[in-house]
mmCIF file of C-alpha atoms and ligand atoms in Angstrom:
data_model
loop_
_atom_site.group_PDB
_atom_site.id
_atom_site.type_symbol
_atom_site.label_atom_id
_atom_site.label_comp_id
_atom_site.label_asym_id
_atom_site.label_seq_id
_atom_site.Cartn_x
_atom_site.Cartn_y
_atom_site.Cartn_z
ATOM 1 C CA MET A 1 -5.330 -51.683 -40.394
ATOM 2 C CA ARG A 2 -3.994 -54.316 -37.982
ATOM 3 C CA TRP A 3 -6.298 -56.794 -36.167
ATOM 4 C CA PHE A 4 -5.653 -57.723 -32.455
ATOM 5 C CA PRO A 5 -7.347 -60.631 -30.883
ATOM 6 C CA ARG A 6 -9.775 -59.573 -28.278
ATOM 7 C CA ARG A 7 -8.274 -59.981 -24.697
ATOM 8 C CA GLU A 8 -10.690 -58.240 -22.423
ATOM 9 C CA PRO A 9 -12.847 -60.753 -20.263
ATOM 10 C CA MET A 10 -16.198 -61.427 -21.441
ATOM 11 C CA ALA A 11 -18.965 -58.928 -20.150
ATOM 12 C CA GLY A 12 -20.510 -60.111 -16.933
ATOM 13 C CA ASP A 13 -17.948 -62.708 -16.439
ATOM 14 C CA PRO A 14 -14.598 -60.881 -15.404
ATOM 15 C CA LEU A 15 -12.910 -64.285 -14.429
ATOM 16 C CA ALA A 16 -13.770 -66.116 -17.720
ATOM 17 C CA ALA A 17 -10.284 -65.630 -19.115
ATOM 18 C CA ASP A 18 -8.848 -66.913 -15.737
ATOM 19 C CA ARG A 19 -11.215 -69.917 -15.959
ATOM 20 C CA ALA A 20 -10.164 -70.742 -19.324
ATOM 21 C CA ALA A 21 -6.477 -70.683 -18.815
ATOM 22 C CA MET A 22 -7.080 -72.982 -15.748
ATOM 23 C CA VAL A 23 -8.746 -75.500 -17.912
ATOM 24 C CA GLU A 24 -5.949 -75.257 -20.370
ATOM 25 C CA ARG A 25 -2.837 -75.194 -18.283
ATOM 26 C CA GLN A 26 -3.874 -77.082 -15.102
ATOM 27 C CA LEU A 27 -6.261 -79.720 -16.742
ATOM 28 C CA ARG A 28 -5.705 -80.289 -20.455
ATOM 29 C CA ARG A 29 -1.877 -80.033 -20.265
ATOM 30 C CA ARG A 30 -1.731 -82.398 -17.228
ATOM 31 C CA GLY A 31 -3.804 -85.076 -19.011
ATOM 32 C CA ILE A 32 -7.352 -84.472 -18.512
ATOM 33 C CA ILE A 33 -8.972 -85.598 -21.733
ATOM 34 C CA ASP A 34 -12.856 -86.132 -21.164
ATOM 35 C CA ALA A 35 -14.423 -83.372 -23.097
ATOM 36 C CA ARG A 36 -17.407 -83.310 -20.734
ATOM 37 C CA VAL A 37 -15.186 -82.685 -17.772
ATOM 38 C CA LEU A 38 -13.181 -80.058 -19.335
ATOM 39 C CA ALA A 39 -16.425 -78.220 -20.600
ATOM 40 C CA ALA A 40 -17.859 -78.379 -17.006
ATOM 41 C CA MET A 41 -14.879 -77.116 -15.467
ATOM 42 C CA GLY A 42 -14.783 -74.253 -18.097
ATOM 43 C CA ALA A 43 -18.376 -73.505 -17.059
ATOM 44 C CA VAL A 44 -18.701 -73.577 -13.420
ATOM 45 C CA PRO A 45 -17.660 -70.466 -11.702
ATOM 46 C CA ARG A 46 -15.340 -71.576 -8.979
ATOM 47 C CA GLU A 47 -15.312 -67.982 -7.492
ATOM 48 C CA ARG A 48 -18.883 -68.525 -6.329
ATOM 49 C CA PHE A 49 -17.690 -71.369 -4.077
ATOM 50 C CA VAL A 50 -14.741 -69.666 -2.437
ATOM 51 C CA PRO A 51 -14.681 -67.159 0.452
ATOM 52 C CA ILE A 52 -15.302 -63.642 -1.037
ATOM 53 C CA GLY A 53 -11.796 -62.505 0.212
ATOM 54 C CA LEU A 54 -10.264 -65.271 -1.803
ATOM 55 C CA ARG A 55 -12.171 -64.652 -5.084
ATOM 56 C CA SER A 56 -9.121 -63.485 -6.977
ATOM 57 C CA HIS A 57 -7.432 -66.726 -6.069
ATOM 58 C CA ALA A 58 -10.354 -68.804 -7.228
ATOM 59 C CA TYR A 59 -8.435 -70.075 -10.349
ATOM 60 C CA ASP A 60 -5.111 -70.720 -8.519
ATOM 61 C CA ASP A 61 -3.590 -74.188 -8.824
ATOM 62 C CA ALA A 62 -4.597 -75.007 -5.143
ATOM 63 C CA ALA A 63 -6.980 -75.897 -2.527
ATOM 64 C CA LEU A 64 -8.481 -73.098 -0.761
ATOM 65 C CA PRO A 65 -9.806 -72.803 2.706
ATOM 66 C CA ILE A 66 -13.529 -72.484 3.324
ATOM 67 C CA ALA A 67 -15.710 -72.243 6.321
ATOM 68 C CA GLY A 68 -15.601 -74.854 9.213
ATOM 69 C CA GLY A 69 -11.942 -75.459 8.857
ATOM 70 C CA GLN A 70 -12.534 -77.418 5.536
ATOM 71 C CA ALA A 71 -11.216 -76.904 1.966
ATOM 72 C CA ILE A 72 -12.494 -76.583 -1.650
ATOM 73 C CA SER A 73 -10.247 -79.050 -3.661
ATOM 74 C CA GLN A 74 -7.687 -77.998 -6.146
ATOM 75 C CA PRO A 75 -9.203 -77.718 -9.647
ATOM 76 C CA TYR A 76 -7.034 -80.492 -11.013
ATOM 77 C CA ILE A 77 -8.279 -82.964 -8.400
ATOM 78 C CA VAL A 78 -11.834 -82.174 -9.049
ATOM 79 C CA ALA A 79 -11.364 -82.857 -12.724
ATOM 80 C CA TRP A 80 -9.314 -85.893 -12.183
ATOM 81 C CA MET A 81 -11.823 -87.604 -9.649
ATOM 82 C CA THR A 82 -14.786 -86.630 -12.072
ATOM 83 C CA GLU A 83 -12.910 -88.253 -14.954
ATOM 84 C CA LEU A 84 -12.154 -91.402 -13.013
ATOM 85 C CA LEU A 85 -15.821 -91.625 -12.135
ATOM 86 C CA GLN A 86 -17.097 -91.935 -15.680
ATOM 87 C CA VAL A 87 -20.443 -90.445 -14.919
ATOM 88 C CA LEU A 88 -23.268 -91.662 -17.299
ATOM 89 C CA PRO A 89 -25.446 -89.145 -18.831
ATOM 90 C CA GLY A 90 -28.355 -88.797 -16.263
ATOM 91 C CA GLY A 91 -26.597 -91.232 -13.960
ATOM 92 C CA ILE A 92 -26.914 -90.507 -10.148
ATOM 93 C CA VAL A 93 -23.663 -89.928 -8.131
ATOM 94 C CA LEU A 94 -23.357 -90.174 -4.298
ATOM 95 C CA GLU A 95 -20.869 -87.628 -2.919
ATOM 96 C CA VAL A 96 -19.488 -87.816 0.542
ATOM 97 C CA GLY A 97 -18.117 -84.371 1.575
ATOM 98 C CA THR A 98 -20.240 -81.579 0.050
ATOM 99 C CA GLY A 99 -17.971 -78.868 1.238
ATOM 100 C CA SER A 100 -18.519 -75.783 -0.836
ATOM 101 C CA GLY A 101 -20.547 -77.538 -3.294
ATOM 102 C CA TYR A 102 -18.074 -77.019 -6.206
ATOM 103 C CA GLN A 103 -17.539 -80.735 -6.959
ATOM 104 C CA ALA A 104 -21.186 -81.369 -6.928
ATOM 105 C CA ALA A 105 -21.829 -78.348 -9.436
ATOM 106 C CA VAL A 106 -19.203 -79.966 -11.621
ATOM 107 C CA LEU A 107 -20.890 -83.216 -11.635
ATOM 108 C CA ALA A 108 -24.287 -81.813 -12.160
ATOM 109 C CA THR A 109 -22.981 -79.691 -14.950
ATOM 110 C CA ILE A 110 -21.907 -82.802 -16.888
ATOM 111 C CA GLY A 111 -25.388 -84.206 -16.582
ATOM 112 C CA ALA A 112 -25.398 -86.235 -13.241
ATOM 113 C CA ARG A 113 -27.959 -85.995 -10.488
ATOM 114 C CA VAL A 114 -26.004 -85.677 -7.202
ATOM 115 C CA ARG A 115 -27.002 -86.592 -3.800
ATOM 116 C CA SER A 116 -24.225 -85.010 -1.569
ATOM 117 C CA ILE A 117 -23.671 -85.723 2.058
ATOM 118 C CA GLU A 118 -22.123 -83.227 4.345
ATOM 119 C CA ARG A 119 -21.514 -83.665 8.295
ATOM 120 C CA LEU A 120 -21.381 -79.970 9.095
ATOM 121 C CA PRO A 121 -25.017 -78.278 8.831
ATOM 122 C CA GLU A 122 -23.570 -74.731 8.102
ATOM 123 C CA LEU A 123 -21.542 -75.955 5.038
ATOM 124 C CA ALA A 124 -24.499 -77.971 3.724
ATOM 125 C CA ALA A 125 -26.782 -74.878 4.082
ATOM 126 C CA ALA A 126 -24.418 -72.682 2.327
ATOM 127 C CA ALA A 127 -23.744 -75.223 -0.404
ATOM 128 C CA ARG A 128 -27.559 -75.705 -1.065
ATOM 129 C CA GLU A 129 -28.032 -71.845 -1.318
ATOM 130 C CA ARG A 130 -24.996 -71.401 -3.685
ATOM 131 C CA LEU A 131 -26.038 -74.454 -6.027
ATOM 132 C CA ALA A 132 -29.724 -72.891 -6.055
ATOM 133 C CA GLY A 133 -28.221 -69.646 -7.129
ATOM 134 C CA LEU A 134 -26.602 -71.224 -9.912
ATOM 135 C CA GLY A 135 -29.782 -73.022 -11.143
ATOM 136 C CA LEU A 136 -28.284 -76.340 -10.010
ATOM 137 C CA GLY A 137 -30.601 -76.805 -7.050
ATOM 138 C CA ASP A 138 -32.940 -79.493 -8.674
ATOM 139 C CA LEU A 139 -30.004 -81.515 -9.639
ATOM 140 C CA VAL A 140 -28.105 -81.562 -6.360
ATOM 141 C CA GLU A 141 -29.601 -82.753 -3.080
ATOM 142 C CA VAL A 142 -27.336 -81.885 0.078
ATOM 143 C CA ILE A 143 -28.278 -83.863 3.153
ATOM 144 C CA VAL A 144 -26.645 -83.617 6.574
ATOM 145 C CA ALA A 145 -25.298 -87.064 7.750
ATOM 146 C CA ASP A 146 -22.378 -89.210 8.389
ATOM 147 C CA GLY A 147 -21.395 -90.067 4.804
ATOM 148 C CA SER A 148 -18.792 -92.722 5.992
ATOM 149 C CA LEU A 149 -21.793 -94.908 6.414
ATOM 150 C CA GLY A 150 -22.905 -94.256 2.847
ATOM 151 C CA ASP A 151 -26.435 -93.777 2.172
ATOM 152 C CA PRO A 152 -28.232 -97.194 2.823
ATOM 153 C CA GLY A 153 -31.664 -95.940 1.897
ATOM 154 C CA THR A 154 -30.845 -95.224 -1.653
ATOM 155 C CA ALA A 155 -28.247 -98.147 -2.127
ATOM 156 C CA PRO A 156 -26.699 -99.646 -4.291
ATOM 157 C CA HIS A 157 -24.776 -96.767 -5.726
ATOM 158 C CA ALA A 158 -23.419 -96.847 -9.312
ATOM 159 C CA ARG A 159 -21.033 -93.891 -8.724
ATOM 160 C CA VAL A 160 -19.665 -92.676 -5.320
ATOM 161 C CA ILE A 161 -17.137 -90.072 -4.917
ATOM 162 C CA VAL A 162 -15.534 -89.428 -1.459
ATOM 163 C CA THR A 163 -13.956 -85.945 -1.160
ATOM 164 C CA ALA A 164 -12.436 -86.219 2.357
ATOM 165 C CA GLY A 165 -9.646 -88.716 3.270
ATOM 166 C CA ALA A 166 -10.453 -92.106 4.920
ATOM 167 C CA PRO A 167 -8.138 -94.217 6.944
ATOM 168 C CA THR A 168 -9.454 -97.218 4.856
ATOM 169 C CA VAL A 169 -11.886 -97.614 2.139
ATOM 170 C CA PRO A 170 -15.316 -97.270 4.352
ATOM 171 C CA ALA A 171 -16.843 -100.811 4.417
ATOM 172 C CA PRO A 172 -20.436 -99.380 4.157
ATOM 173 C CA LEU A 173 -19.385 -97.762 0.802
ATOM 174 C CA LEU A 174 -18.022 -101.096 -0.475
ATOM 175 C CA ASP A 175 -21.238 -102.944 0.643
ATOM 176 C CA GLN A 176 -23.315 -100.406 -1.164
ATOM 177 C CA LEU A 177 -21.408 -100.326 -4.407
ATOM 178 C CA ALA A 178 -23.637 -101.426 -7.342
ATOM 179 C CA GLU A 179 -22.633 -104.059 -9.891
ATOM 180 C CA GLY A 180 -20.639 -102.219 -12.631
ATOM 181 C CA GLY A 181 -20.178 -99.414 -10.008
ATOM 182 C CA ARG A 182 -17.304 -97.087 -9.509
ATOM 183 C CA LEU A 183 -16.062 -95.553 -6.161
ATOM 184 C CA VAL A 184 -13.287 -92.855 -5.984
ATOM 185 C CA VAL A 185 -11.938 -92.436 -2.417
ATOM 186 C CA PRO A 186 -8.738 -90.994 -0.862
ATOM 187 C CA VAL A 187 -7.310 -93.309 1.707
ATOM 188 C CA GLY A 188 -4.494 -92.711 4.145
ATOM 189 C CA PRO A 189 -3.316 -90.418 7.006
ATOM 190 C CA ALA A 190 -4.679 -87.023 7.315
ATOM 191 C CA ASN A 191 -3.507 -84.597 4.620
ATOM 192 C CA ALA A 192 -1.594 -87.252 2.486
ATOM 193 C CA GLN A 193 -3.687 -90.052 0.896
ATOM 194 C CA GLU A 194 -3.674 -92.291 -2.144
ATOM 195 C CA LEU A 195 -6.545 -91.985 -4.432
ATOM 196 C CA ILE A 196 -8.216 -95.358 -4.800
ATOM 197 C CA LEU A 197 -10.579 -96.285 -7.608
ATOM 198 C CA VAL A 198 -12.865 -99.264 -6.530
ATOM 199 C CA THR A 199 -14.817 -101.064 -9.217
ATOM 200 C CA ARG A 200 -17.312 -103.892 -8.853
ATOM 201 C CA THR A 201 -17.451 -106.274 -11.759
ATOM 202 C CA LEU A 202 -19.389 -109.516 -11.759
ATOM 203 C CA GLY A 203 -19.602 -109.231 -7.834
ATOM 204 C CA ARG A 204 -15.980 -108.737 -7.362
ATOM 205 C CA LEU A 205 -14.401 -105.612 -5.981
ATOM 206 C CA THR A 206 -11.062 -104.450 -7.447
ATOM 207 C CA GLU A 207 -9.185 -101.555 -5.544
ATOM 208 C CA THR A 208 -6.631 -99.576 -7.881
ATOM 209 C CA PRO A 209 -4.346 -96.939 -6.500
ATOM 210 C CA VAL A 210 -4.224 -94.048 -9.129
ATOM 211 C CA GLY A 211 -2.008 -91.570 -7.398
ATOM 212 C CA GLY A 212 -1.330 -89.206 -4.440
ATOM 213 C CA CYS A 213 -3.657 -86.463 -3.022
ATOM 214 C CA ALA A 214 -4.125 -84.615 0.123
ATOM 215 C CA PHE A 215 -7.805 -84.157 1.693
ATOM 216 C CA VAL A 216 -9.059 -83.023 5.036
ATOM 217 C CA PRO A 217 -10.225 -86.135 7.073
ATOM 218 C CA LEU A 218 -13.395 -88.045 6.696
ATOM 219 C CA ILE A 219 -14.666 -87.914 10.187
ATOM 220 C CA GLY A 220 -17.363 -90.611 11.137
ATOM 221 C CA VAL A 221 -18.133 -94.023 12.239
ATOM 222 C CA ALA A 222 -16.278 -95.484 9.143
ATOM 223 C CA GLY A 223 -13.754 -92.825 9.079
ATOM 224 C CA PHE A 224 -11.464 -91.164 11.592
ATOM 225 C CA ARG A 225 -12.926 -90.425 15.104
ATOM 226 C CA PRO A 226 -13.410 -86.642 15.886
ATOM 227 C CA GLY A 227 -9.950 -85.220 17.112
ATOM 228 C CA GLU A 228 -8.234 -88.580 16.179
ATOM 229 C CA ASP A 229 -6.531 -87.359 13.009
ATOM 230 C CA GLY A 230 -6.358 -83.696 11.748
ATOM 231 C CA PRO A 231 -9.301 -81.007 12.305
ATOM 232 C CA VAL A 232 -12.654 -82.064 13.620
HETATM 233 N N1 LIG B 301 -16.113 -81.655 -2.256
HETATM 234 C C1 LIG B 301 -15.863 -80.388 -1.694
HETATM 235 C C2 LIG B 301 -15.970 -79.106 -2.548
HETATM 236 O O1 LIG B 301 -16.085 -79.176 -3.768
HETATM 237 O O2 LIG B 301 -15.828 -78.064 -2.114
HETATM 238 C C3 LIG B 301 -14.739 -80.421 -0.790
HETATM 239 C C4 LIG B 301 -14.846 -81.140 0.237
HETATM 240 S S1 LIG B 301 -13.798 -80.908 1.584
HETATM 241 C C5 LIG B 301 -12.291 -81.345 1.073
HETATM 242 C C6 LIG B 301 -14.289 -82.390 2.784
HETATM 243 C C7 LIG B 301 -15.678 -82.304 3.207
HETATM 244 O O3 LIG B 301 -16.085 -83.372 3.908
HETATM 245 C C8 LIG B 301 -15.797 -81.268 4.339
HETATM 246 O O4 LIG B 301 -16.704 -80.228 4.305
HETATM 247 C C9 LIG B 301 -16.078 -82.133 5.624
HETATM 248 O O5 LIG B 301 -16.886 -81.402 6.448
HETATM 249 C C10 LIG B 301 -16.855 -83.268 5.026
HETATM 250 N N2 LIG B 301 -16.768 -84.313 5.794
HETATM 251 C C11 LIG B 301 -15.816 -84.901 6.643
HETATM 252 N N3 LIG B 301 -16.275 -86.109 7.025
HETATM 253 C C12 LIG B 301 -17.631 -86.297 6.558
HETATM 254 C C13 LIG B 301 -18.497 -87.419 6.924
HETATM 255 N N4 LIG B 301 -18.398 -88.387 7.443
HETATM 256 N N5 LIG B 301 -19.737 -87.267 6.127
HETATM 257 C C14 LIG B 301 -19.939 -86.203 5.248
HETATM 258 N N6 LIG B 301 -19.143 -85.100 5.065
HETATM 259 C C15 LIG B 301 -17.844 -85.320 5.738
#
């Protein structure tokens, strides 16, 4: 009798095979090596963070539109930024730009506690609900504010991830970066930025460009003015 490997998706998780293929083809083969990041990307159901009509595209190698004219980032970008952040187990991450909540879910799944700031109240509410539905509500706090100003009340921050494109590295985020801290932020004109890794060592800030990316604009006091560059 011949034996054939089991190919049908796991019961109750019809997109498991697509998710596993995304991890292998889009992440591992492109150089993502952090095992915790790969495991989290293989565990978080991205289909729960995209509009219902786009669920069959949840594991496409692409950003996808979400409500409010915003976007959920391409899986590779989420994994890359998470890897760059080098989250410590149990560490706290400040995220600017909750969007769908997917990036926050990945961070929480690798063991971070996330304080995530979103400027659009309807996106914040939907993300809160989604994260709670996945049992991550205790690990991710979503607040509505202008994240370009950082979060002075909880500063300094050891890890900061900005998931919207800023015209320059927002000065408040630099001021609020802790000693030994890491900040990952896309910088440049709307929809075509350079991803910048900022570190603070012995008080000194170092900015390292690590590659190109394309995000919707960071709108705020230390970002773009509404209507100035890209969608409001
Ligand atoms: N991290 C998100 C995810 O996993 O779905 C993707 C974020 S989306 C590319 C950018 C988000 O940043 C949008 O939801 C947008 O409303 C938000 N945003 C833009 N400017 C902001 C600001 N000043 N403060 C907080 N959120 C902001």
